[in-house]
Short mmCIF file of C-alpha atoms and ligand atoms in Angstrom, two decimals:
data_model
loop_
_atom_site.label_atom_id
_atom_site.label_comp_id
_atom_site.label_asym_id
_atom_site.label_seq_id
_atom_site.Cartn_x
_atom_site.Cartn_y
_atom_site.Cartn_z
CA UNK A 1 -12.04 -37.46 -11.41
CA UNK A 2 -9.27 -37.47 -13.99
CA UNK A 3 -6.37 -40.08 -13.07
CA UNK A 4 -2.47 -39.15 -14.53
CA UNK A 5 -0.46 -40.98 -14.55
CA UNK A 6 2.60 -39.03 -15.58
CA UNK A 7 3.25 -34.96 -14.37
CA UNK A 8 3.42 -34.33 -18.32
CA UNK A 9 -0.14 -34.85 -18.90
CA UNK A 10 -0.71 -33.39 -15.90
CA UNK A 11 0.98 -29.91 -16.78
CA UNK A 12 -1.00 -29.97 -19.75
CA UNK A 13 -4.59 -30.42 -18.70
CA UNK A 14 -4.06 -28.62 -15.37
CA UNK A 15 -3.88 -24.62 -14.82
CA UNK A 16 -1.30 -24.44 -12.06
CA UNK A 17 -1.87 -20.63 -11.73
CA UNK A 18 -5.46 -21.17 -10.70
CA UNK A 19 -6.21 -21.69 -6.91
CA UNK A 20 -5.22 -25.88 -7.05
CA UNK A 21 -4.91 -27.35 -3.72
CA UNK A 22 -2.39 -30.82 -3.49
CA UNK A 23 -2.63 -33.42 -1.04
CA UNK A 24 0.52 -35.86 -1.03
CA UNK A 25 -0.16 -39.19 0.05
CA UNK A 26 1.06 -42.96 0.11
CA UNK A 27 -2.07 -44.29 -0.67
CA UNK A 28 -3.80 -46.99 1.78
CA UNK A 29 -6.24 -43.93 2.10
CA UNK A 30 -7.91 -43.62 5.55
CA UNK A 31 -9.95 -40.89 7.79
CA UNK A 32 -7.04 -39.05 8.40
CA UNK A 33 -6.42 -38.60 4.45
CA UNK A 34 -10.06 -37.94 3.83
CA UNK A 35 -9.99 -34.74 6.60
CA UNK A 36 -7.19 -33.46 4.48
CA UNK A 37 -8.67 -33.79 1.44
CA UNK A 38 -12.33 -32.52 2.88
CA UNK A 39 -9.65 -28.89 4.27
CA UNK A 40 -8.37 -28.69 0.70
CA UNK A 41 -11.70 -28.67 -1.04
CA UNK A 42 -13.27 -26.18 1.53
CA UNK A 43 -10.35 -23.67 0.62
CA UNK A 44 -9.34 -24.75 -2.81
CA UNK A 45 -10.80 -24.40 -6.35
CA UNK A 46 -9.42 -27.75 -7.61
CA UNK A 47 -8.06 -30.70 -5.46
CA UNK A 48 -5.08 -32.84 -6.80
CA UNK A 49 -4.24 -35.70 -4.54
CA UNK A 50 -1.23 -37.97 -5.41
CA UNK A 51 -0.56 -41.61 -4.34
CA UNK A 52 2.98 -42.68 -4.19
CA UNK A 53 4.65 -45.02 -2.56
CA UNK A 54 8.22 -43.46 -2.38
CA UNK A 55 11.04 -46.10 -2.62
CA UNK A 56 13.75 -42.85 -0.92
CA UNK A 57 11.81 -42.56 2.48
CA UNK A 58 12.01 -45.39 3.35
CA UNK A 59 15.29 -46.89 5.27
CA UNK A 60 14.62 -50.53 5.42
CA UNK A 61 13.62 -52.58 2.08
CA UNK A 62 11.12 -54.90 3.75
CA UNK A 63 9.01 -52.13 5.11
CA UNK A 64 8.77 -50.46 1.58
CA UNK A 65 7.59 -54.00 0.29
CA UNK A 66 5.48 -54.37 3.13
CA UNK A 67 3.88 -51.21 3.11
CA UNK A 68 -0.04 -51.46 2.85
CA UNK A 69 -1.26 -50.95 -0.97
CA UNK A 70 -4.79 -50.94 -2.50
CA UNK A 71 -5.04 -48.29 -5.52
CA UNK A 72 -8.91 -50.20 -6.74
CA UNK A 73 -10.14 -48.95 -2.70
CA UNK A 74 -8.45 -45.82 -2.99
CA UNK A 75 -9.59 -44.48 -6.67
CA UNK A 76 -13.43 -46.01 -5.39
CA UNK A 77 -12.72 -43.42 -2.21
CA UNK A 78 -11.38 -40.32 -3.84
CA UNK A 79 -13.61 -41.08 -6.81
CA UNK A 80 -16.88 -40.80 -3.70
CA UNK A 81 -15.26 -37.59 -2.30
CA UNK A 82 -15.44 -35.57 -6.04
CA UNK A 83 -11.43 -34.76 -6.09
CA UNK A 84 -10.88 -33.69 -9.22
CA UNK A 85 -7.48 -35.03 -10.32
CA UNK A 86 -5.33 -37.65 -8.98
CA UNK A 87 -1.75 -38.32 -10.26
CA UNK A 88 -0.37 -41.87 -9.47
CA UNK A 89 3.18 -41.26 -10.96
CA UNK A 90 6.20 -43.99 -11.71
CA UNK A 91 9.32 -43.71 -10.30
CA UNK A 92 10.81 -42.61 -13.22
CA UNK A 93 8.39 -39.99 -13.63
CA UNK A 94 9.46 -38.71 -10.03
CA UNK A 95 13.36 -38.57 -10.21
CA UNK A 96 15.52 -38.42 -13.17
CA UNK A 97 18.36 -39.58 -11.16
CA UNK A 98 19.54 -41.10 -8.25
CA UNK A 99 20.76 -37.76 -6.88
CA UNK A 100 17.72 -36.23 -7.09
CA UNK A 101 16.03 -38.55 -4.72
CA UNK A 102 17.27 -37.57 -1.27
CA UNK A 103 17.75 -33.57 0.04
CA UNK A 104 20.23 -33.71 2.73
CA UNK A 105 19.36 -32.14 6.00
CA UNK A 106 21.15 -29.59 9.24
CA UNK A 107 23.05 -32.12 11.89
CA UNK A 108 21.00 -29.94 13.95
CA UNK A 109 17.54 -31.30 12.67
CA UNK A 110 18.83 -35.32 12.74
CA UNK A 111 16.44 -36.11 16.28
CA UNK A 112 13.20 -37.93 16.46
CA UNK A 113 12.33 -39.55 13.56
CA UNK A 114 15.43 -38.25 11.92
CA UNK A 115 17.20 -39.87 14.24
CA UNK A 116 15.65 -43.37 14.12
CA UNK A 117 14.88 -43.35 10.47
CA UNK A 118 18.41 -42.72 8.78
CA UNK A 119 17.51 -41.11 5.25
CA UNK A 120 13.94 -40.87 5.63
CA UNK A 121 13.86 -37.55 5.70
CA UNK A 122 16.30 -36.85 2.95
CA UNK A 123 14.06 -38.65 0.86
CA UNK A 124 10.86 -37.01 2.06
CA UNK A 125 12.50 -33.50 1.21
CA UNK A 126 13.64 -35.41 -1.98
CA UNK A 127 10.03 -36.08 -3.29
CA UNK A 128 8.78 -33.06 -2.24
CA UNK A 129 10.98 -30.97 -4.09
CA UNK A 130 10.20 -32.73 -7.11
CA UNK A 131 6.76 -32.58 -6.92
CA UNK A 132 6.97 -29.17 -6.00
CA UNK A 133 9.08 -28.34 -9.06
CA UNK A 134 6.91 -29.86 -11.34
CA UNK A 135 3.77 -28.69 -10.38
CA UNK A 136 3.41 -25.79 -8.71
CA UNK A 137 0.04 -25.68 -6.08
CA UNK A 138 -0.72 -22.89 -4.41
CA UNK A 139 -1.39 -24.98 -1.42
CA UNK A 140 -0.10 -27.98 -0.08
CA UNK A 141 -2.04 -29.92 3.03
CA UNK A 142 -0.02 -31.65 5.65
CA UNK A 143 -1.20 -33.70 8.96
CA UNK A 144 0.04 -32.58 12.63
CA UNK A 145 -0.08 -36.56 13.35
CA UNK A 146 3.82 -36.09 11.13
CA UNK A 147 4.57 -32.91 13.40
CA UNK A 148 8.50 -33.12 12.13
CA UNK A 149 7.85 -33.80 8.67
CA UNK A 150 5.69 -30.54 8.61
CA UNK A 151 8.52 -28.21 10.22
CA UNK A 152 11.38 -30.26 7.43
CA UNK A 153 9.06 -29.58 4.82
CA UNK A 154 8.03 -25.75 6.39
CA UNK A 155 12.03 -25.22 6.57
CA UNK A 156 12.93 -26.40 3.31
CA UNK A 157 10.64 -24.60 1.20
CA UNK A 158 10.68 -20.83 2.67
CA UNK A 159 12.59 -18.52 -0.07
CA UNK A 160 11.90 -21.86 -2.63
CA UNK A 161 9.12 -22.24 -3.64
CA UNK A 162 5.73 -20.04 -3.10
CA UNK A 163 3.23 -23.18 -2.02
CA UNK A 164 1.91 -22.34 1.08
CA UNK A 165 1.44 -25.37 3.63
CA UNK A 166 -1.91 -25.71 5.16
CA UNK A 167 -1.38 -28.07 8.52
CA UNK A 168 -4.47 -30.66 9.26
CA UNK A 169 -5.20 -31.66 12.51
CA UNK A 170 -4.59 -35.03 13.58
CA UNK A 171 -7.19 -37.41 13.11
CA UNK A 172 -8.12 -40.38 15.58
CA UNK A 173 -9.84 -43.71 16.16
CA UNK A 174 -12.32 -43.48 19.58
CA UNK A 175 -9.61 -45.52 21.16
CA UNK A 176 -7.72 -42.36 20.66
CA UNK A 177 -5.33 -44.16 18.17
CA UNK A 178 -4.14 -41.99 15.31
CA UNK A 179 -5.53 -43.49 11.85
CA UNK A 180 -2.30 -44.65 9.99
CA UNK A 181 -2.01 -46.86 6.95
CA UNK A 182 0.18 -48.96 8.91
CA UNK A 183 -2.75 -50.13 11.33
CA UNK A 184 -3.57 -52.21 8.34
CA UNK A 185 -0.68 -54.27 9.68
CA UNK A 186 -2.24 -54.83 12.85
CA UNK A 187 -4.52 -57.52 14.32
CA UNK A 188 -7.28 -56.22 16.39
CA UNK A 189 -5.30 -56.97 19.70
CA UNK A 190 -2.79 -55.27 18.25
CA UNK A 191 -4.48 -52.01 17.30
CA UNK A 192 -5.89 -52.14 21.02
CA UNK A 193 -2.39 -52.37 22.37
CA UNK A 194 -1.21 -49.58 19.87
CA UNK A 195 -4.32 -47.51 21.72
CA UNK A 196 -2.92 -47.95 24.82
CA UNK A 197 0.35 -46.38 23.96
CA UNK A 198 -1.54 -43.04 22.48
CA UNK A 199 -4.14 -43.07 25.89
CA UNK A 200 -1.91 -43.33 28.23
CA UNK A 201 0.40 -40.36 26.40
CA UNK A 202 -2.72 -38.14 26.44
CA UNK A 203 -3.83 -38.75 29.49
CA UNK A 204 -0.19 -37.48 30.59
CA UNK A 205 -0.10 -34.61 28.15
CA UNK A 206 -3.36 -33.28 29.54
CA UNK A 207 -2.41 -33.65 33.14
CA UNK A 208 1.10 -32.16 32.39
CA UNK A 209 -1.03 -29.13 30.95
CA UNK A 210 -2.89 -28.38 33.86
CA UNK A 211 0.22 -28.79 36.75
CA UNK A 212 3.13 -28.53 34.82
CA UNK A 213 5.41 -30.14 37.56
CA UNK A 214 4.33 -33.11 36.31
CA UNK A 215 6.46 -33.21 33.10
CA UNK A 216 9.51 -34.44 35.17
CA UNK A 217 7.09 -38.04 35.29
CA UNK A 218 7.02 -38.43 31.36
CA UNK A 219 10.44 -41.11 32.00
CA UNK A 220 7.57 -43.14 34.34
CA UNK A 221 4.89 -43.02 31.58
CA UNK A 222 7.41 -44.78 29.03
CA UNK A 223 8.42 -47.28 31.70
CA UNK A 224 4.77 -47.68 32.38
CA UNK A 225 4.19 -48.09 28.13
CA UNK A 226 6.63 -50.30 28.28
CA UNK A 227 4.99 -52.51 31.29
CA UNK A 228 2.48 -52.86 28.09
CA UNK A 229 5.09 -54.59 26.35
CA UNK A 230 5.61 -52.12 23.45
CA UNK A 231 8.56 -51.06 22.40
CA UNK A 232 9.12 -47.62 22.70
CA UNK A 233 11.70 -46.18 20.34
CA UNK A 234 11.51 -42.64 21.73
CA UNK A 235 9.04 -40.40 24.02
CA UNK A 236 10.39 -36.85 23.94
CA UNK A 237 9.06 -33.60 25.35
CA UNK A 238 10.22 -30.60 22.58
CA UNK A 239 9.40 -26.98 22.08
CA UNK A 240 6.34 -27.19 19.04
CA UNK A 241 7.90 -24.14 17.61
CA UNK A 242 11.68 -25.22 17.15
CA UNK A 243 11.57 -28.68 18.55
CA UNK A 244 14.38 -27.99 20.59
CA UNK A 245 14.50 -29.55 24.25
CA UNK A 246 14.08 -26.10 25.97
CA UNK A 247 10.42 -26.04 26.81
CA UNK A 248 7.21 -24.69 28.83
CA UNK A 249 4.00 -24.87 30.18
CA UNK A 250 2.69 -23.20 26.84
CA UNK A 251 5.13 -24.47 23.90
CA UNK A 252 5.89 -28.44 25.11
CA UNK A 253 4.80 -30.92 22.91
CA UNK A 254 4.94 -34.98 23.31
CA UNK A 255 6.39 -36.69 20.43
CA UNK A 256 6.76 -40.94 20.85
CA UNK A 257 7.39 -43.45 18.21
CA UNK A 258 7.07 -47.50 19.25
CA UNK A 259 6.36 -50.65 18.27
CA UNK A 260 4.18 -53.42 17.96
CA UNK A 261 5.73 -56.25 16.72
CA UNK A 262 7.68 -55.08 13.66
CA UNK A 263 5.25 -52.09 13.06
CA UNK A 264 6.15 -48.70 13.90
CA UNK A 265 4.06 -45.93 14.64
CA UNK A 266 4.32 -42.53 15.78
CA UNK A 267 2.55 -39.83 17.16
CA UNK A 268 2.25 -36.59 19.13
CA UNK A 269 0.05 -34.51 21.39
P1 LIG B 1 0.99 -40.75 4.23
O1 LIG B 1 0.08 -41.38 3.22
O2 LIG B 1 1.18 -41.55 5.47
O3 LIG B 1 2.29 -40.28 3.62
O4 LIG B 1 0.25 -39.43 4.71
C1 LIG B 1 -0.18 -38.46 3.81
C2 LIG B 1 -0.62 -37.24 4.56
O5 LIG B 1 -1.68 -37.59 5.46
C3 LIG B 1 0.50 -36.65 5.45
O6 LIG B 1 0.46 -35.24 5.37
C4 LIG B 1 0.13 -37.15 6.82
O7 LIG B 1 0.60 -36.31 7.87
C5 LIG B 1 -1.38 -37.13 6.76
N1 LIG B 1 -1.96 -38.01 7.78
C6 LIG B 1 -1.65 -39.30 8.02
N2 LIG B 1 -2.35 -39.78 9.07
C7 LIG B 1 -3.12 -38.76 9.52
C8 LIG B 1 -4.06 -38.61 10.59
N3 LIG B 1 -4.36 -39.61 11.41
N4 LIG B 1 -4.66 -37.41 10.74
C9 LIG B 1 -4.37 -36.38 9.91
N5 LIG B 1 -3.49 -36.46 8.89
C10 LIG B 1 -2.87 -37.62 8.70
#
């Protein structure tokens, strides 16, 4: 595996026009990361994953500082799973300016996380279309577990730029909690609670699936989450293809973000 750590060298060791596959991450690698990188290998000539913790998504210092890091683990992991290039970049390396961290998104789009988050997606778009500038994949792989990030992302780069967007299924612990890097914040107790919260909301997606009448419940299951004494910041039922509010039996999809203690997670089903 060759590391770079700056998109210069990068551009000049790596063929862009060949069939290269790119898997963005934060780092704090984890099962969920692995299945994307595992998709991009089976499809791709070359895999390039990145690791960068990036300082515009996130809307609240302390949780940028806090945010689980552990490069040695993660070079050890990718180095196990053959990838052939990753690119840990520096800030500088990313942006030129300040301008060019955050892309500003519709009114329309600001629910869910957009919503709750202030600026996070701006500065999702923002690293995105840098990366995407710089280096230009053919494919880029993306997990369902960040369903709205996916459909910003989706959105934003149609007519823009010709990397096609390969979406990875969500990947889960058998306590059907989703892997996350933040469950490195968790105790044990903790992560069981956090289960609870994704359990119960499958359970209720799956019954709402078969007898559809039972959607008008889904304000009982976050009274009942709460009961659990998590804090749910929002369970919403939206349409999977325009996340819009007007759904059915066949297009509804569960999204809920909450937390446990001062970590946030999200997820959907
Ligand atoms: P992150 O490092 O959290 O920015 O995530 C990097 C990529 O991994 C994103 O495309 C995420 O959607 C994806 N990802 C994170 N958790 C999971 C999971 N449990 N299953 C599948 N993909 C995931």
């Amino acid at each position: 595996m060759i590391i770079f750590k700056s998109i210069n060298k990068l551009n000049k060791k790596v063929n862009f026009k060949a069939n290269i596959g790119f898997v963005p991450t934060m780092g704090s690698l984890h099962n969920g990361h692995i299945s994307l990188i595992k998709s991009c290998k089976l499809k791709c000539k070359k895999t390039l994953v990145s690791i960068f913790v990036n300082p515009s998504q996130f809307n609240k210092t302390n949780d940028f500082k806090k945010y689980p890091r552990d490069l040695k683990r993660d070079v050890a992991i990718l180095k196990k799973l053959n990838v052939d290039y990753l690119l840990v970049p520096k800030i500088n390396d990313i942006y030129n300016n300040k301008k060019s961290m955050k892309i500003n998104i519709n009114k329309k789009d600001k629910i869910l996380c957009a919503k709750y988050r202030p600026g996070h997606f701006e500065g999702v778009l923002g690293v995105i279309n840098q990366f995407l500038t710089k280096i230009k994949p053919k494919y880029m792989f993306l997990g369902e577990k960040d369903y709205q990030q996916i459909y910003l992302i989706r959105k934003f780069i149609m007519n823009k730029f010709n990397t096609k967007i390969v979406s990875c299924k969500t990947i889960r612990l058998k306590s059907s909690l989703a892997y996350s890097s933040r469950n490195a914040l968790l105790s044990k107790k903790e992560i069981f609670k956090a289960s609870l919260a994704s359990k119960m909301t499958n359970n209720f997606y799956k019954l709402a699936k078969k007898n559809f009448v039972k959607i008008k419940k889904i304000n009982e299951l976050k009274r009942k989450i709460e009961f659990q004494k998590i804090k749910v910041e929002y369970l919403e039922l939206r349409n999977k293809k325009n996340l819009s509010t007007k759904v059915n039996k066949s297009n509804f999809k569960i999204f809920l973000s909450f937390y446990i203690n001062k970590v946030r997670l999200i997820d959907n089903f």
